[in-house]
CSV table of C-alpha atoms in Angstrom, one decimal:
chain,number,residue,atom,x,y,z
A,1,LEU,CA,-57.4,-0.6,75.6
A,2,ALA,CA,-58.5,1.9,73.4
A,3,ALA,CA,-55.4,4.6,73.0
A,4,HIS,CA,-53.3,1.0,73.4
A,5,ALA,CA,-55.7,0.0,70.6
A,6,HIS,CA,-54.9,3.0,68.4
A,7,ALA,CA,-50.7,3.3,68.6
A,8,GLY,CA,-50.7,-0.2,67.8
A,9,LEU,CA,-53.1,0.0,64.0
A,10,ALA,CA,-51.1,3.1,64.0
A,11,ALA,CA,-47.7,1.5,64.3
A,12,HIS,CA,-48.4,-1.4,62.4
A,13,ALA,CA,-49.5,1.4,59.6
A,14,HIS,CA,-46.1,3.3,59.6
A,15,ALA,CA,-43.7,-0.1,59.9
A,16,GLY,CA,-46.2,-1.2,56.1
A,17,LEU,CA,-46.0,1.9,54.6
A,18,ALA,CA,-41.8,1.7,54.9
A,19,ALA,CA,-41.4,-1.6,53.9
A,20,HIS,CA,-43.4,-0.7,50.6
A,21,ALA,CA,-41.4,2.3,50.0
A,22,HIS,CA,-37.9,-0.1,50.5
A,23,ALA,CA,-39.6,-2.6,48.6
A,24,ALA,CA,-40.5,-0.1,45.5
A,25,LEU,CA,-36.9,1.6,46.0
A,26,ALA,CA,-35.6,-2.0,45.2
A,27,ARG,CA,-37.8,-1.8,42.0
A,28,GLY,CA,-37.0,0.8,40.8
A,29,ALA,CA,-33.3,0.8,41.3
A,30,SER,CA,-33.2,-2.8,39.6
A,31,THR,CA,-34.8,-2.0,36.7
A,32,ARG,CA,-33.2,1.2,36.7
A,33,PRO,CA,-30.8,0.9,32.4
A,34,PRO,CA,-26.9,0.4,34.2
A,35,VAL,CA,-24.8,3.8,33.6
A,36,VAL,CA,-22.3,3.5,30.3
A,37,GLN,CA,-18.9,5.6,30.7
A,38,ARG,CA,-18.3,6.8,27.4
A,39,ARG,CA,-14.4,6.0,27.5
A,40,ARG,CA,-12.2,8.6,26.2
A,41,ALA,CA,-9.5,8.3,23.3
A,42,SER,CA,-6.4,8.7,24.2
A,43,PRO,CA,-4.3,10.7,23.0
A,44,ARG,CA,-2.6,7.6,21.2
A,45,MET,CA,-5.7,6.4,19.5
A,46,GLU,CA,-6.6,10.7,18.1
A,47,VAL,CA,-2.3,10.2,16.9
A,48,GLU,CA,-3.3,7.4,15.1
A,49,GLU,CA,-6.6,8.4,13.5
A,50,ASP,CA,-4.7,11.4,12.2
A,51,SER,CA,-1.6,10.5,11.1
A,52,ALA,CA,-3.2,9.5,7.4
A,53,PHE,CA,-2.2,14.0,6.6
A,54,GLY,CA,0.1,14.2,9.7
A,55,GLY,CA,2.6,15.9,10.5
A,56,ALA,CA,4.7,13.7,9.4
A,57,GLN,CA,2.9,12.7,6.8
A,58,ARG,CA,3.2,16.3,5.5
A,59,VAL,CA,7.2,16.7,5.9
A,60,GLU,CA,7.7,13.8,3.5
A,61,SER,CA,5.0,16.0,0.3
A,62,VAL,CA,6.7,18.9,1.7
A,63,LYS,CA,10.1,17.7,0.4
A,64,ALA,CA,8.6,15.3,-2.5
A,65,GLY,CA,7.5,19.2,-3.7
A,66,VAL,CA,10.3,20.6,-3.3
A,67,ILE,CA,12.2,17.5,-5.0
A,68,ALA,CA,9.9,18.1,-8.1
A,69,ALA,CA,10.5,21.8,-8.4
A,70,VAL,CA,13.8,21.6,-8.8
A,71,ALA,CA,14.6,18.7,-11.3
A,72,GLY,CA,11.3,20.0,-13.3
A,73,GLY,CA,12.7,23.1,-12.7
A,74,LEU,CA,15.9,21.8,-14.1
A,75,ALA,CA,15.1,20.3,-16.9
A,76,CYS,CA,12.8,22.3,-18.7
A,77,ALA,CA,15.3,25.2,-18.8
A,78,LEU,CA,16.9,24.6,-22.0
A,79,PRO,CA,13.8,23.5,-23.4
A,80,ALA,CA,11.9,26.9,-22.6
A,81,LEU,CA,14.8,29.1,-24.1
A,82,VAL,CA,14.1,27.1,-27.3
A,83,VAL,CA,10.0,28.1,-27.3
A,84,ASP,CA,10.5,31.1,-25.5
A,85,GLY,CA,12.8,32.1,-28.5
A,86,PHE,CA,15.5,33.3,-26.4
A,87,ASN,CA,13.7,36.1,-25.5
A,88,VAL,CA,15.2,36.4,-21.8
A,89,ALA,CA,12.6,37.3,-19.4
A,90,GLN,CA,10.4,35.4,-21.1
A,91,TRP,CA,12.4,32.0,-19.7
A,92,GLU,CA,13.0,33.1,-16.4
A,93,PHE,CA,8.8,34.2,-16.0
A,94,ASP,CA,8.0,30.4,-17.4
A,95,VAL,CA,10.7,28.8,-15.3
A,96,ASP,CA,9.8,30.1,-12.8
A,97,THR,CA,6.4,29.4,-13.2
A,98,VAL,CA,6.5,25.5,-14.2
A,99,SER,CA,9.2,24.9,-10.7
A,100,LEU,CA,6.2,26.4,-9.2
A,101,ALA,CA,3.7,23.9,-10.7
A,102,CYS,CA,6.3,21.3,-10.7
A,103,GLY,CA,6.4,21.8,-7.0
A,104,LEU,CA,2.5,21.4,-6.9
A,105,PHE,CA,3.6,18.5,-9.4
A,106,GLY,CA,5.5,16.9,-6.7
A,107,LEU,CA,3.2,16.9,-3.7
A,108,THR,CA,0.5,15.2,-5.7
A,109,TYR,CA,2.4,13.0,-7.4
A,110,ARG,CA,3.0,11.6,-3.9
A,111,TYR,CA,-0.8,10.4,-3.1
A,112,ILE,CA,-1.7,9.5,-6.8
A,113,VAL,CA,2.1,6.6,-6.5
A,114,ARG,CA,1.4,4.1,-3.3
A,115,ASN,CA,1.9,1.5,-3.7
A,116,ASP,CA,-0.3,0.1,-5.7
A,117,ALA,CA,1.1,2.3,-8.9
A,118,SER,CA,0.6,1.0,-11.4
A,119,GLU,CA,3.4,2.6,-15.2
A,120,MET,CA,-0.2,4.3,-16.5
A,121,LEU,CA,-1.1,5.2,-14.1
A,122,ARG,CA,2.0,7.4,-13.0
A,123,GLN,CA,1.7,8.2,-17.4
A,124,GLY,CA,-1.6,9.4,-16.7
A,125,ALA,CA,-0.5,12.2,-13.9
A,126,ILE,CA,2.9,13.7,-16.3
A,127,GLY,CA,0.2,13.4,-19.0
A,128,ALA,CA,-2.6,15.2,-18.0
A,129,PHE,CA,-0.3,18.3,-15.4
A,130,ALA,CA,1.8,19.1,-18.7
A,131,LEU,CA,-1.6,18.7,-20.7
A,132,SER,CA,-3.2,21.4,-18.3
A,133,ARG,CA,-0.2,23.8,-18.2
A,134,ALA,CA,0.3,23.8,-22.7
A,135,SER,CA,-3.7,24.9,-22.8
A,136,ALA,CA,-3.2,27.4,-20.3
A,137,ALA,CA,-0.4,29.3,-22.1
A,138,VAL,CA,-1.3,28.7,-25.6
A,139,HIS,CA,-2.9,32.8,-26.4
A,140,VAL,CA,-5.9,33.6,-29.0
A,141,SER,CA,-3.8,35.0,-32.1
A,142,ASP,CA,-6.0,38.5,-33.6
A,143,SER,CA,-6.3,36.7,-36.4
A,144,CYS,CA,-9.6,34.7,-35.0
A,145,ILE,CA,-13.3,35.5,-34.8
A,146,PRO,CA,-15.8,34.2,-31.4
A,147,VAL,CA,-18.1,32.6,-31.4
A,148,PRO,CA,-17.7,30.3,-32.4
A,149,LEU,CA,-13.8,30.9,-31.9
A,150,ARG,CA,-12.9,30.4,-35.4
A,151,CYS,CA,-9.1,31.7,-36.8
A,152,GLU,CA,-7.7,32.9,-39.9
A,153,PRO,CA,-6.5,31.1,-41.8
A,154,PHE,CA,-8.2,27.9,-42.6
A,155,GLY,CA,-11.6,29.2,-40.0
A,156,LEU,CA,-10.1,27.1,-37.9
A,157,TYR,CA,-10.5,26.6,-34.2
A,158,LEU,CA,-6.6,26.9,-33.8
A,159,ASP,CA,-4.4,28.9,-36.2
A,160,PRO,CA,-0.8,27.8,-36.9
A,161,SER,CA,0.7,29.8,-34.4
A,162,MET,CA,-1.4,28.4,-31.6
A,163,LEU,CA,-0.3,24.6,-32.6
A,164,ALA,CA,3.0,25.6,-32.4
A,165,GLN,CA,2.9,27.4,-29.3
A,166,GLY,CA,0.2,24.7,-27.8
A,167,ALA,CA,3.8,22.1,-29.8
A,168,GLY,CA,6.3,23.9,-27.4
A,169,ALA,CA,4.6,24.1,-24.4
A,170,VAL,CA,3.7,20.2,-24.4
A,171,VAL,CA,7.9,19.8,-24.9
A,172,VAL,CA,8.2,22.4,-22.2
A,173,GLY,CA,5.7,20.4,-19.7
A,174,ALA,CA,6.3,17.0,-20.9
A,175,CYS,CA,10.7,17.4,-19.9
A,176,ALA,CA,9.3,19.7,-16.2
A,177,PHE,CA,6.5,17.1,-15.2
A,178,GLY,CA,8.7,14.1,-16.8
A,179,ALA,CA,12.4,14.9,-14.9
A,180,ALA,CA,9.6,16.0,-11.7
A,181,ALA,CA,8.6,12.4,-11.8
A,182,ALA,CA,11.7,10.6,-12.3
A,183,ALA,CA,13.3,12.7,-9.3
A,184,VAL,CA,10.2,11.9,-7.4
A,185,ASP,CA,10.8,8.2,-7.3
A,186,TYR,CA,14.4,8.0,-7.5
A,187,ALA,CA,13.9,9.9,-3.5
A,188,PHE,CA,11.6,6.8,-2.7
A,189,GLY,CA,14.0,4.7,-3.8
A,190,LYS,CA,16.6,6.6,-2.3
A,191,GLY,CA,14.6,7.0,1.0
A,192,TRP,CA,14.6,10.1,1.0
A,193,VAL,CA,10.9,10.8,1.4
A,194,SER,CA,8.3,7.7,2.5
A,195,LYS,CA,6.3,6.7,-0.3
A,196,LYS,CA,1.5,7.1,1.0
A,197,ASP,CA,0.8,4.0,2.0
């Protein structure tokens, strides 16, 4: 009888422990937070995210730069020849550098001039590039004294020679960048180059 009672108690205890363990596992499974699987972005979504500066946009910008470089170089050829005093070597160098600057202008101009761009913004872009190039083209005269810069014969920041250089460079830059902007705008109208939205 004692052995029978002991076996019954052991079986009852084993069943109780098994039931308790099963209930604990069930509670743990129910309270565990659900596993959220992150959905990987599709290649199409990644392309759309990069479309603002994607391959197609780069091609359009390069086209705008080439058109601006050609138009600007042709437009400034005659004014630069006069400003350079018919020095052909200096003229060639100036036309080459202006053409490169117009190419960079064309790249920038496409992003500046969008569908909602105002005329003042267009003119501001042309003026900024023309003045930047003009200031870099001025050479300080030998008659100038540094710190603070003052030049003979009037003791001013600029002498007549530097003023003449700056005025000539402004004329060349205005012709070049103005023609570059007009050429890119014409390409926009013809559909050769798409505007940046």
